[in-house]
PDB file of C-alpha atoms in Angstrom:
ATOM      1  CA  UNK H   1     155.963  -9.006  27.650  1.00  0.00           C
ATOM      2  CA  UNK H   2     157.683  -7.206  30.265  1.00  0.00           C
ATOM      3  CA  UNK H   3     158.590  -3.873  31.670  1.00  0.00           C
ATOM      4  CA  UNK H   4     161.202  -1.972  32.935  1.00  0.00           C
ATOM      5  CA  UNK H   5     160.017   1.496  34.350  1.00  0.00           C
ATOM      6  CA  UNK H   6     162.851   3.737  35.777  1.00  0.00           C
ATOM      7  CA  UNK H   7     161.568   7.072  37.334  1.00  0.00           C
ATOM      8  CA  UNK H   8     158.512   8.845  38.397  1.00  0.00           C
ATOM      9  CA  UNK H   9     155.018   9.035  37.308  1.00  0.00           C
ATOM     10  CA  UNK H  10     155.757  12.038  35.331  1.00  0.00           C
ATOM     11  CA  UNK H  11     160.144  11.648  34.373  1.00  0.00           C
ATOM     12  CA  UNK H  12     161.163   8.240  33.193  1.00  0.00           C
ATOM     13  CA  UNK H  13     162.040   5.695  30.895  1.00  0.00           C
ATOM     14  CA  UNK H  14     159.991   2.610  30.254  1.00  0.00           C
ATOM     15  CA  UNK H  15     161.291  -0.390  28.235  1.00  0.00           C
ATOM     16  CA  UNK H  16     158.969  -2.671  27.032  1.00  0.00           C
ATOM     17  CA  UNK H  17     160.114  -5.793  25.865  1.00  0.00           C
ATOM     18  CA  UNK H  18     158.222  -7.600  23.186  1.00  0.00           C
ATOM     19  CA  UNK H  19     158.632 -11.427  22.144  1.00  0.00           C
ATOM     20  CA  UNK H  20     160.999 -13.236  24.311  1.00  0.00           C
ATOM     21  CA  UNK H  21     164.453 -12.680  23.485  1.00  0.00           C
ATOM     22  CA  UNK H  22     164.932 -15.253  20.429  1.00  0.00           C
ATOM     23  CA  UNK H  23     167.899 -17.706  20.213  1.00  0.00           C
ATOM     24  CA  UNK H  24     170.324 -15.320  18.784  1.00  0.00           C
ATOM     25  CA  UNK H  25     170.134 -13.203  22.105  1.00  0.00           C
ATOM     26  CA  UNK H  26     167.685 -10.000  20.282  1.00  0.00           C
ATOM     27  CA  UNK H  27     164.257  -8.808  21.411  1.00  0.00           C
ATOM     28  CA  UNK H  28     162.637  -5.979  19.391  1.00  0.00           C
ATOM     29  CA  UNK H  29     161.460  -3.328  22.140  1.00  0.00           C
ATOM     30  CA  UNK H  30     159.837  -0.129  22.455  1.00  0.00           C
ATOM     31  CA  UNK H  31     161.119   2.649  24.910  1.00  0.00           C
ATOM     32  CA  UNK H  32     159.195   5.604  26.369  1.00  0.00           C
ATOM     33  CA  UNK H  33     160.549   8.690  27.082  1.00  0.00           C
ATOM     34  CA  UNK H  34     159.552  11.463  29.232  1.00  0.00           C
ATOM     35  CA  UNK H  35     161.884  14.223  30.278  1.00  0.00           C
ATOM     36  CA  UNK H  36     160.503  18.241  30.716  1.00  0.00           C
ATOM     37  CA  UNK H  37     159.374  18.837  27.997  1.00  0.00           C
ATOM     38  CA  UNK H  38     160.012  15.900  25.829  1.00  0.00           C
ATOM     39  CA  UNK H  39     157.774  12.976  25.782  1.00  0.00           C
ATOM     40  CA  UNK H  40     158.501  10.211  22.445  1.00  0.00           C
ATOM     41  CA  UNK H  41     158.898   6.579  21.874  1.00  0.00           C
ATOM     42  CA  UNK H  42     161.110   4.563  19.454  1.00  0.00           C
ATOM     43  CA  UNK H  43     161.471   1.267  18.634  1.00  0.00           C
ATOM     44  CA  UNK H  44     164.779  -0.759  19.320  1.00  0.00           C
ATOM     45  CA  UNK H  45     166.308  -4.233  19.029  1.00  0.00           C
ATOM     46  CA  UNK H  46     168.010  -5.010  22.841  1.00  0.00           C
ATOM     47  CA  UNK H  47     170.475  -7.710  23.335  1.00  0.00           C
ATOM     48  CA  UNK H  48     170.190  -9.986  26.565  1.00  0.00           C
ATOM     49  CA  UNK H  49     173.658  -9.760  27.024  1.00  0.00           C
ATOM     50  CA  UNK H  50     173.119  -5.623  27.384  1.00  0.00           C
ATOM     51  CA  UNK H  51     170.069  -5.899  29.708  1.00  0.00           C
ATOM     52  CA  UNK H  52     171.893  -9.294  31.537  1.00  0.00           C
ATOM     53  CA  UNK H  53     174.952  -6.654  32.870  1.00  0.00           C
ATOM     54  CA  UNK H  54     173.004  -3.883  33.551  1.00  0.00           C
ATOM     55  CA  UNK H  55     170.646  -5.769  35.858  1.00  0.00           C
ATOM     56  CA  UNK H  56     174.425  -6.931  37.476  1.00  0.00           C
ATOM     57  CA  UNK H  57     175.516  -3.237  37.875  1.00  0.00           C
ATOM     58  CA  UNK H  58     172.747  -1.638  39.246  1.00  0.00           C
ATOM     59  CA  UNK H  59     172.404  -4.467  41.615  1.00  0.00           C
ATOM     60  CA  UNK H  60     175.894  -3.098  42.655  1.00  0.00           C
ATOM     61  CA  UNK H  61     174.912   0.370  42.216  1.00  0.00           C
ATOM     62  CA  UNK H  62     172.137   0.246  44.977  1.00  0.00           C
ATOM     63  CA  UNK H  63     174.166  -2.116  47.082  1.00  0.00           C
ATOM     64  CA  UNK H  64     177.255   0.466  47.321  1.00  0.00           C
ATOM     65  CA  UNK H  65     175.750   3.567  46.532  1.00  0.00           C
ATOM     66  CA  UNK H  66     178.826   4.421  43.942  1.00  0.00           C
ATOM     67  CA  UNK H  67     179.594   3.950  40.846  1.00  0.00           C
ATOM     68  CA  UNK H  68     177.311   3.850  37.774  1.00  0.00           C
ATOM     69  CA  UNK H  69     175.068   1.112  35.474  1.00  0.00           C
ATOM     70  CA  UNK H  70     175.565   1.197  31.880  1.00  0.00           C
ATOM     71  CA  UNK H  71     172.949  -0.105  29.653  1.00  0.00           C
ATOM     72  CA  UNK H  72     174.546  -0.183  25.994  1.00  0.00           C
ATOM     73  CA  UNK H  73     172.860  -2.321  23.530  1.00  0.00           C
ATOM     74  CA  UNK H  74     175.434  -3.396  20.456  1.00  0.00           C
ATOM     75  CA  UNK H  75     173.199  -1.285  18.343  1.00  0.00           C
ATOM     76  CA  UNK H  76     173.543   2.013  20.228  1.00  0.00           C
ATOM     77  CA  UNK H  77     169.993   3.431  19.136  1.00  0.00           C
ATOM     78  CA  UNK H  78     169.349   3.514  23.218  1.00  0.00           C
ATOM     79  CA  UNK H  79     171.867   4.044  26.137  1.00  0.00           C
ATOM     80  CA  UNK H  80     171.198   4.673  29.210  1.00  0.00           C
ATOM     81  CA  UNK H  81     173.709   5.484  31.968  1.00  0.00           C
ATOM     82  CA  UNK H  82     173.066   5.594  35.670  1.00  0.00           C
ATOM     83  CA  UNK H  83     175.329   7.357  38.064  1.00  0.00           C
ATOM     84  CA  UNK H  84     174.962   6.947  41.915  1.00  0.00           C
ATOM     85  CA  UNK H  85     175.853  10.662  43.547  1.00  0.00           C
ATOM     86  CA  UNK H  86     176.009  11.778  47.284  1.00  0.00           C
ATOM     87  CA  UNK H  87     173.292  11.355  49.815  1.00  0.00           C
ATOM     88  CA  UNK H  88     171.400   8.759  47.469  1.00  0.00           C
ATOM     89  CA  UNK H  89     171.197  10.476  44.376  1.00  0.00           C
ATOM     90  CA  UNK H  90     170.906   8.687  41.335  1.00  0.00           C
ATOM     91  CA  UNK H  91     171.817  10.700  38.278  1.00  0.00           C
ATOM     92  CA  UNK H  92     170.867   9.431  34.919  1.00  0.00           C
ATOM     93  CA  UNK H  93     171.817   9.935  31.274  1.00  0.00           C
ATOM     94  CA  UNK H  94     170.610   8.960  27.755  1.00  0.00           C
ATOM     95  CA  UNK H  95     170.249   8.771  24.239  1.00  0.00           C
ATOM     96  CA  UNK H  96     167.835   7.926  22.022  1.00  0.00           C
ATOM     97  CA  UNK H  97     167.902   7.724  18.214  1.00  0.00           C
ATOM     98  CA  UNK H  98     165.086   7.451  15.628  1.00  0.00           C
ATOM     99  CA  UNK H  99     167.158   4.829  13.788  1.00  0.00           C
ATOM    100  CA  UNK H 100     170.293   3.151  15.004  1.00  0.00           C
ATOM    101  CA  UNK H 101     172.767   5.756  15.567  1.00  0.00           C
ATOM    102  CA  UNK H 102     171.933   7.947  13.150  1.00  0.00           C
ATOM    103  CA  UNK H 103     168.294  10.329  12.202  1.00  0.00           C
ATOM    104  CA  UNK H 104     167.271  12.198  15.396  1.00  0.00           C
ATOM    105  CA  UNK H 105     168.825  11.784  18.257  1.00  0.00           C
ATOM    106  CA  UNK H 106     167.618  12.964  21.653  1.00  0.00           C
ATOM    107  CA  UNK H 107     170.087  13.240  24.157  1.00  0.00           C
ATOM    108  CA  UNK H 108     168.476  13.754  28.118  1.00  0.00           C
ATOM    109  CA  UNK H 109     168.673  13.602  31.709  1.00  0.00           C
ATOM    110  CA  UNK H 110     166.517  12.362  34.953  1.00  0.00           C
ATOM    111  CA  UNK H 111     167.202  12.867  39.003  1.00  0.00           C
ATOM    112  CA  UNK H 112     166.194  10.147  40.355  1.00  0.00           C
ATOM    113  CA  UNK H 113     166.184   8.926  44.380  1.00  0.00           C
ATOM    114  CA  UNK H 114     167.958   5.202  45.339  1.00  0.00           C
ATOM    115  CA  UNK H 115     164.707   4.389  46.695  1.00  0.00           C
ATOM    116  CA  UNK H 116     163.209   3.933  42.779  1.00  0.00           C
ATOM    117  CA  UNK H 117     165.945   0.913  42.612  1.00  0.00           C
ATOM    118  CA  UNK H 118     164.780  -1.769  44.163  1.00  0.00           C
ATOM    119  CA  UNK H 119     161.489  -1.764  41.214  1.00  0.00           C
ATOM    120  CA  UNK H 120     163.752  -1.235  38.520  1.00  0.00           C
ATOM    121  CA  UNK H 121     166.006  -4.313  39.728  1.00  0.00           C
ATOM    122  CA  UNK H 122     163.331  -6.090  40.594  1.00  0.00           C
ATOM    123  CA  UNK H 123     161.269  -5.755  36.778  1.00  0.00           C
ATOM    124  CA  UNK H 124     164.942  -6.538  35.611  1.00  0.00           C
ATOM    125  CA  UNK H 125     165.276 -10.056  36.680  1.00  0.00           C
ATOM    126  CA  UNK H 126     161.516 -10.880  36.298  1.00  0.00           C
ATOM    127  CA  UNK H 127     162.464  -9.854  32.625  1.00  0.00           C
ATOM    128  CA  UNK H 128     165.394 -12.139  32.855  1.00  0.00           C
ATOM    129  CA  UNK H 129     163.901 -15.132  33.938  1.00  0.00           C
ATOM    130  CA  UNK H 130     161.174 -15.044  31.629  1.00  0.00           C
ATOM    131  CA  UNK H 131     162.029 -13.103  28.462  1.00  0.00           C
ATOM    132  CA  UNK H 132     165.707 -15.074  28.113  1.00  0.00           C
ATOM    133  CA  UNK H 133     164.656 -18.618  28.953  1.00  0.00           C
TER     134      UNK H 133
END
């Protein structure tokens, strides 16, 4: 089981992946939320080829300090979208649905510093290397 934590202590998003990914390229997962006021957890199915080219964009992301990292599972119950700003800034956006795109859906926001990259890429490819093999 791995995870991915992107944010602080008290903003972020944590993806916890459950069984490795099976043959078919799917792992069920659960992700945390907490944003101001919010706090809330669903569970989602993530496909390796979703979390596979996000790891390869923000990799790209913290190396140029532009651009953005898109994590969009086929499913679309979770997206997450991170956009590198000026002076290191690392603006993020989501959406989160109770079921796959459609029940509740919680759209939201973090402000996040480069310097929580390096973790986040770091739990990525540890997730790669064991979860998709």
């Amino acid at each position: 089981m791995s995870t991915i934590h992107i944010g602080s202590e008290s903003e972020y998003v944590k993806i916890t992946l459950g069984l490795p990914f099976s043959t078919e390229g799917w792992c069920e997962a659960s992700v945390e939320i907490a944003v101001s006021c919010f706090h809330g957890r669903i569970e989602v199915w993530l496909d390796a080829f979703a979390i596979e080219n996000f790891a390869i964009q923000l990799g790209a992301v913290y190396e140029s300090l532009q651009g953005k990292a898109s994590l969009l599972p086929l499913e679309g119950q979770f997206t997450l979208v991170l956009h590198a700003q000026t002076a290191g800034h690392i603006h993020v956006d989501g959406t989160a649905w109770s079921k796959a795109t459609c029940g509740n859906k919680l759209e939201f926001e973090l402000e996040l510093d480069q310097s929580f990259l390096p973790k986040v890429l770091v739990q990525l490819q540890e997730a790669i290397s064991k979860d998709f093999r």
